[in-house]
PDB file of C-alpha atoms in Angstrom:
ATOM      1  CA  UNK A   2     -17.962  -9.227  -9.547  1.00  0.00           C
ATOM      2  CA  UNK A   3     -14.855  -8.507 -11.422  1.00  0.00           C
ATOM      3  CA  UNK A   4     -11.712 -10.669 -11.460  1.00  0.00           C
ATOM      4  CA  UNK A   5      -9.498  -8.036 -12.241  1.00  0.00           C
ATOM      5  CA  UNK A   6      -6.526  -7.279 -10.234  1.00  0.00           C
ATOM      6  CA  UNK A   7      -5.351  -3.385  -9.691  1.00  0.00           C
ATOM      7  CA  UNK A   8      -1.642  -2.624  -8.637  1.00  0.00           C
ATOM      8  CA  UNK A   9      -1.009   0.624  -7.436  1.00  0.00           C
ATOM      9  CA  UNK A  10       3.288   1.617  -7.368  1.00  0.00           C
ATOM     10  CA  UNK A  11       4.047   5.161  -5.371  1.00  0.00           C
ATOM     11  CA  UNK A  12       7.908   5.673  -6.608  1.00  0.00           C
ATOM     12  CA  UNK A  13      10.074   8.786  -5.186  1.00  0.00           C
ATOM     13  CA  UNK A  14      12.823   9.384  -6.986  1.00  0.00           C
ATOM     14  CA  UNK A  15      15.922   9.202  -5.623  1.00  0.00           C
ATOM     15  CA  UNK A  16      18.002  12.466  -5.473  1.00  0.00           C
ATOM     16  CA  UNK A  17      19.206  13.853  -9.028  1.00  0.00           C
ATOM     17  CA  UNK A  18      17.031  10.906 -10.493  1.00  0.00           C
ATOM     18  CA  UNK A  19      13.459  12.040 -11.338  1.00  0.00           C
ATOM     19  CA  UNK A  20      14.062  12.653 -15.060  1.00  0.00           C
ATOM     20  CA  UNK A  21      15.919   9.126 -15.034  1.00  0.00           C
ATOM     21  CA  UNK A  22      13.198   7.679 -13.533  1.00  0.00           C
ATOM     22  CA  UNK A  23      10.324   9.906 -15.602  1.00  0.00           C
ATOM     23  CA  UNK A  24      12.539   8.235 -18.990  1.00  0.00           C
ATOM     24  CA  UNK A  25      11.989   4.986 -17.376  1.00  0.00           C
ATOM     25  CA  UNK A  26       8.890   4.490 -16.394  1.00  0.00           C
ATOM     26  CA  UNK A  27       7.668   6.304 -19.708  1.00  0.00           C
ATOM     27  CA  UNK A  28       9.311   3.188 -21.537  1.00  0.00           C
ATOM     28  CA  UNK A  29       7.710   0.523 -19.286  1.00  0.00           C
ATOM     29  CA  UNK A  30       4.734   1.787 -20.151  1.00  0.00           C
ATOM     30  CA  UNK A  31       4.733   1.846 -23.599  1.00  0.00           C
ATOM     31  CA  UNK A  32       5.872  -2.382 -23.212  1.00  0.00           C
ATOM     32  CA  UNK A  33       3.208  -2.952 -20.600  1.00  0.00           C
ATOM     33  CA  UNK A  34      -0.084  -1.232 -22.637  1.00  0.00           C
ATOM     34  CA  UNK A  35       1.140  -3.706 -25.035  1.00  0.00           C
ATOM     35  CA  UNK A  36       1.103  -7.068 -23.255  1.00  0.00           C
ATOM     36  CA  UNK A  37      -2.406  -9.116 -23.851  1.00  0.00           C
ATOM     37  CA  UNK A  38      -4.123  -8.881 -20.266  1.00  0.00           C
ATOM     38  CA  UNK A  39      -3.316  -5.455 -19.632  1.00  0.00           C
ATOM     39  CA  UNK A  40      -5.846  -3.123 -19.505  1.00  0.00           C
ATOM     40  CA  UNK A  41      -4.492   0.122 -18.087  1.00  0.00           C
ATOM     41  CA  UNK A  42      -0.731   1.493 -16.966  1.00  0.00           C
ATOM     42  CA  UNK A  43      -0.753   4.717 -16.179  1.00  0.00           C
ATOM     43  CA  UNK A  44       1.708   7.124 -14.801  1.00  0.00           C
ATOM     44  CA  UNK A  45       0.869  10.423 -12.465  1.00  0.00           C
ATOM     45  CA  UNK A  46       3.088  12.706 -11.021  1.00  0.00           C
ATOM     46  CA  UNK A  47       2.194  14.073  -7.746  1.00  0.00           C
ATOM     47  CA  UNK A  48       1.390  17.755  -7.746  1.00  0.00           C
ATOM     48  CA  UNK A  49       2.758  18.705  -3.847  1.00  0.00           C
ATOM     49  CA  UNK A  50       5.952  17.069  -4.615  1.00  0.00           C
ATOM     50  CA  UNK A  51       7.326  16.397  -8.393  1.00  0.00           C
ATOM     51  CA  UNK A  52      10.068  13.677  -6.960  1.00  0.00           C
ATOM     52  CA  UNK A  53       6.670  11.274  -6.668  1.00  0.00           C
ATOM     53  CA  UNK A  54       5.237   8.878  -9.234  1.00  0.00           C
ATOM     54  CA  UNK A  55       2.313   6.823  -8.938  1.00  0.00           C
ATOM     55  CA  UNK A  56       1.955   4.069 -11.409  1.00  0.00           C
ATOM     56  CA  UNK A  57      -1.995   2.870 -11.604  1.00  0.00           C
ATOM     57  CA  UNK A  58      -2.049  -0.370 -13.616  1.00  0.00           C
ATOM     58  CA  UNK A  59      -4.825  -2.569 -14.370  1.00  0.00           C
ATOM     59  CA  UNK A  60      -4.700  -6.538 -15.784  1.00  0.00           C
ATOM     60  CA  UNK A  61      -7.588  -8.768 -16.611  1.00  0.00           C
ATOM     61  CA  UNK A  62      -7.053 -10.937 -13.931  1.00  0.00           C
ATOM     62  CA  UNK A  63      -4.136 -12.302 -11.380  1.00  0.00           C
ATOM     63  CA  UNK A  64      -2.885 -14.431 -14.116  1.00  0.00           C
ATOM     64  CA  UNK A  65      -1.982 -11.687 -16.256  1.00  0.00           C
ATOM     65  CA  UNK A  66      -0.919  -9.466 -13.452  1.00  0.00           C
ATOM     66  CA  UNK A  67       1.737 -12.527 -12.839  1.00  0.00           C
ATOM     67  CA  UNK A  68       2.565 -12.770 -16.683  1.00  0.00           C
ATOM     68  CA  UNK A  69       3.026  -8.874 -16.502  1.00  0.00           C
ATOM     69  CA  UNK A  70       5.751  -9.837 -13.644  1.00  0.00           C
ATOM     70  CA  UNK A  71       7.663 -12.358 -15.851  1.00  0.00           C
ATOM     71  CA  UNK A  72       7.999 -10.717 -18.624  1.00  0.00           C
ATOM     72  CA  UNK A  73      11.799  -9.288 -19.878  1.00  0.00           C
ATOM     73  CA  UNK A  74      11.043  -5.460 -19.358  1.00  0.00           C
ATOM     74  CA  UNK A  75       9.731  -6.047 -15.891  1.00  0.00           C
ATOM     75  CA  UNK A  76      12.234  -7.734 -14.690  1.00  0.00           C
ATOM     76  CA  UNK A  77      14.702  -5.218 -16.335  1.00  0.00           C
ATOM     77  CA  UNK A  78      12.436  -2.863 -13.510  1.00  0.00           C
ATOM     78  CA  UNK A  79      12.598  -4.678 -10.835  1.00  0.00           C
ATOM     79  CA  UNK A  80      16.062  -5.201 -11.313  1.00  0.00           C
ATOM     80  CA  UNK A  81      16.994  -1.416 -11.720  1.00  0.00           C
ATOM     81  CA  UNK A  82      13.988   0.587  -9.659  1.00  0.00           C
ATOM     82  CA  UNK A  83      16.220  -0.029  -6.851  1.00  0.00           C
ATOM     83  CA  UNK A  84      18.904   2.579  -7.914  1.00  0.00           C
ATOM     84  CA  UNK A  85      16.129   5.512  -9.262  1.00  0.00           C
ATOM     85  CA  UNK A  86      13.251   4.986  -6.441  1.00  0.00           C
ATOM     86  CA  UNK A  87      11.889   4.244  -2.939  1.00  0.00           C
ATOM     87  CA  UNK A  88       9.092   1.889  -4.330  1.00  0.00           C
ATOM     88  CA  UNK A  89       5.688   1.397  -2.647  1.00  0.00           C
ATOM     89  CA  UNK A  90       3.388  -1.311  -4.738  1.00  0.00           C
ATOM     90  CA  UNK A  91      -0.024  -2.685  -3.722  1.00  0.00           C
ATOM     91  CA  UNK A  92      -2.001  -4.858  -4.837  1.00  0.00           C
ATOM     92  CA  UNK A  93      -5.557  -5.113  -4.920  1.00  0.00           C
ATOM     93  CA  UNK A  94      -8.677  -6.758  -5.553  1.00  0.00           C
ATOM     94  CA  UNK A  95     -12.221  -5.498  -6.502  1.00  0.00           C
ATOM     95  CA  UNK A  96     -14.461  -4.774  -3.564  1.00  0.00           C
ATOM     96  CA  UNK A  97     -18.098  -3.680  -3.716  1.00  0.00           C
ATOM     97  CA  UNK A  98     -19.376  -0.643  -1.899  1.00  0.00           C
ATOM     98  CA  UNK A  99     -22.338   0.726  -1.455  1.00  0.00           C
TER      99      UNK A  99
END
């Protein structure tokens, strides 16, 4: 079974902020492609309501999920989402289904 670790972000935008926070998150991602154990960091809008983001990001495994989280541009995000976004994140490991 995989060891990878999935973490799943649903962001609304707070009002007047959805192209600040589209700007944003479109820089994060270009920084978080980048780093070694990441494997996927996407970005999706939601089509019933353009105010909602859903980042889908994928690492190798929980260690470079935690790397991911101390690195300078994430904690630049953590430190600012507050003031663009209602954040949601979830993490979660691979399950098998039949």
């Amino acid at each position: 079974m995989s060891t990878h670790t999935k973490i799943v972000a649903i962001l609304t935008a707070r009002p007047g902020k959805v192209s600040e926070l589209g700007a944003f998150l479109s820089a994060m991602r270009l920084r978080s492609r980048a780093e070694p154990g990441n494997l996927r960091w996407d970005i999706w809008r939601d089509k019933a309501n353009a105010d909602r983001f859903v980042l889908d990001e994928l690492y190798v495994d929980e260690a470079a999920a935690a790397a991911h989280r101390d690195t300078p541009h994430f904690k630049d995000y953590a430190a600012r989402i507050g003031e663009l976004a209602d954040r949601t994140p979830i993490t979660l490991d691979p399950v098998e289904v039949d």
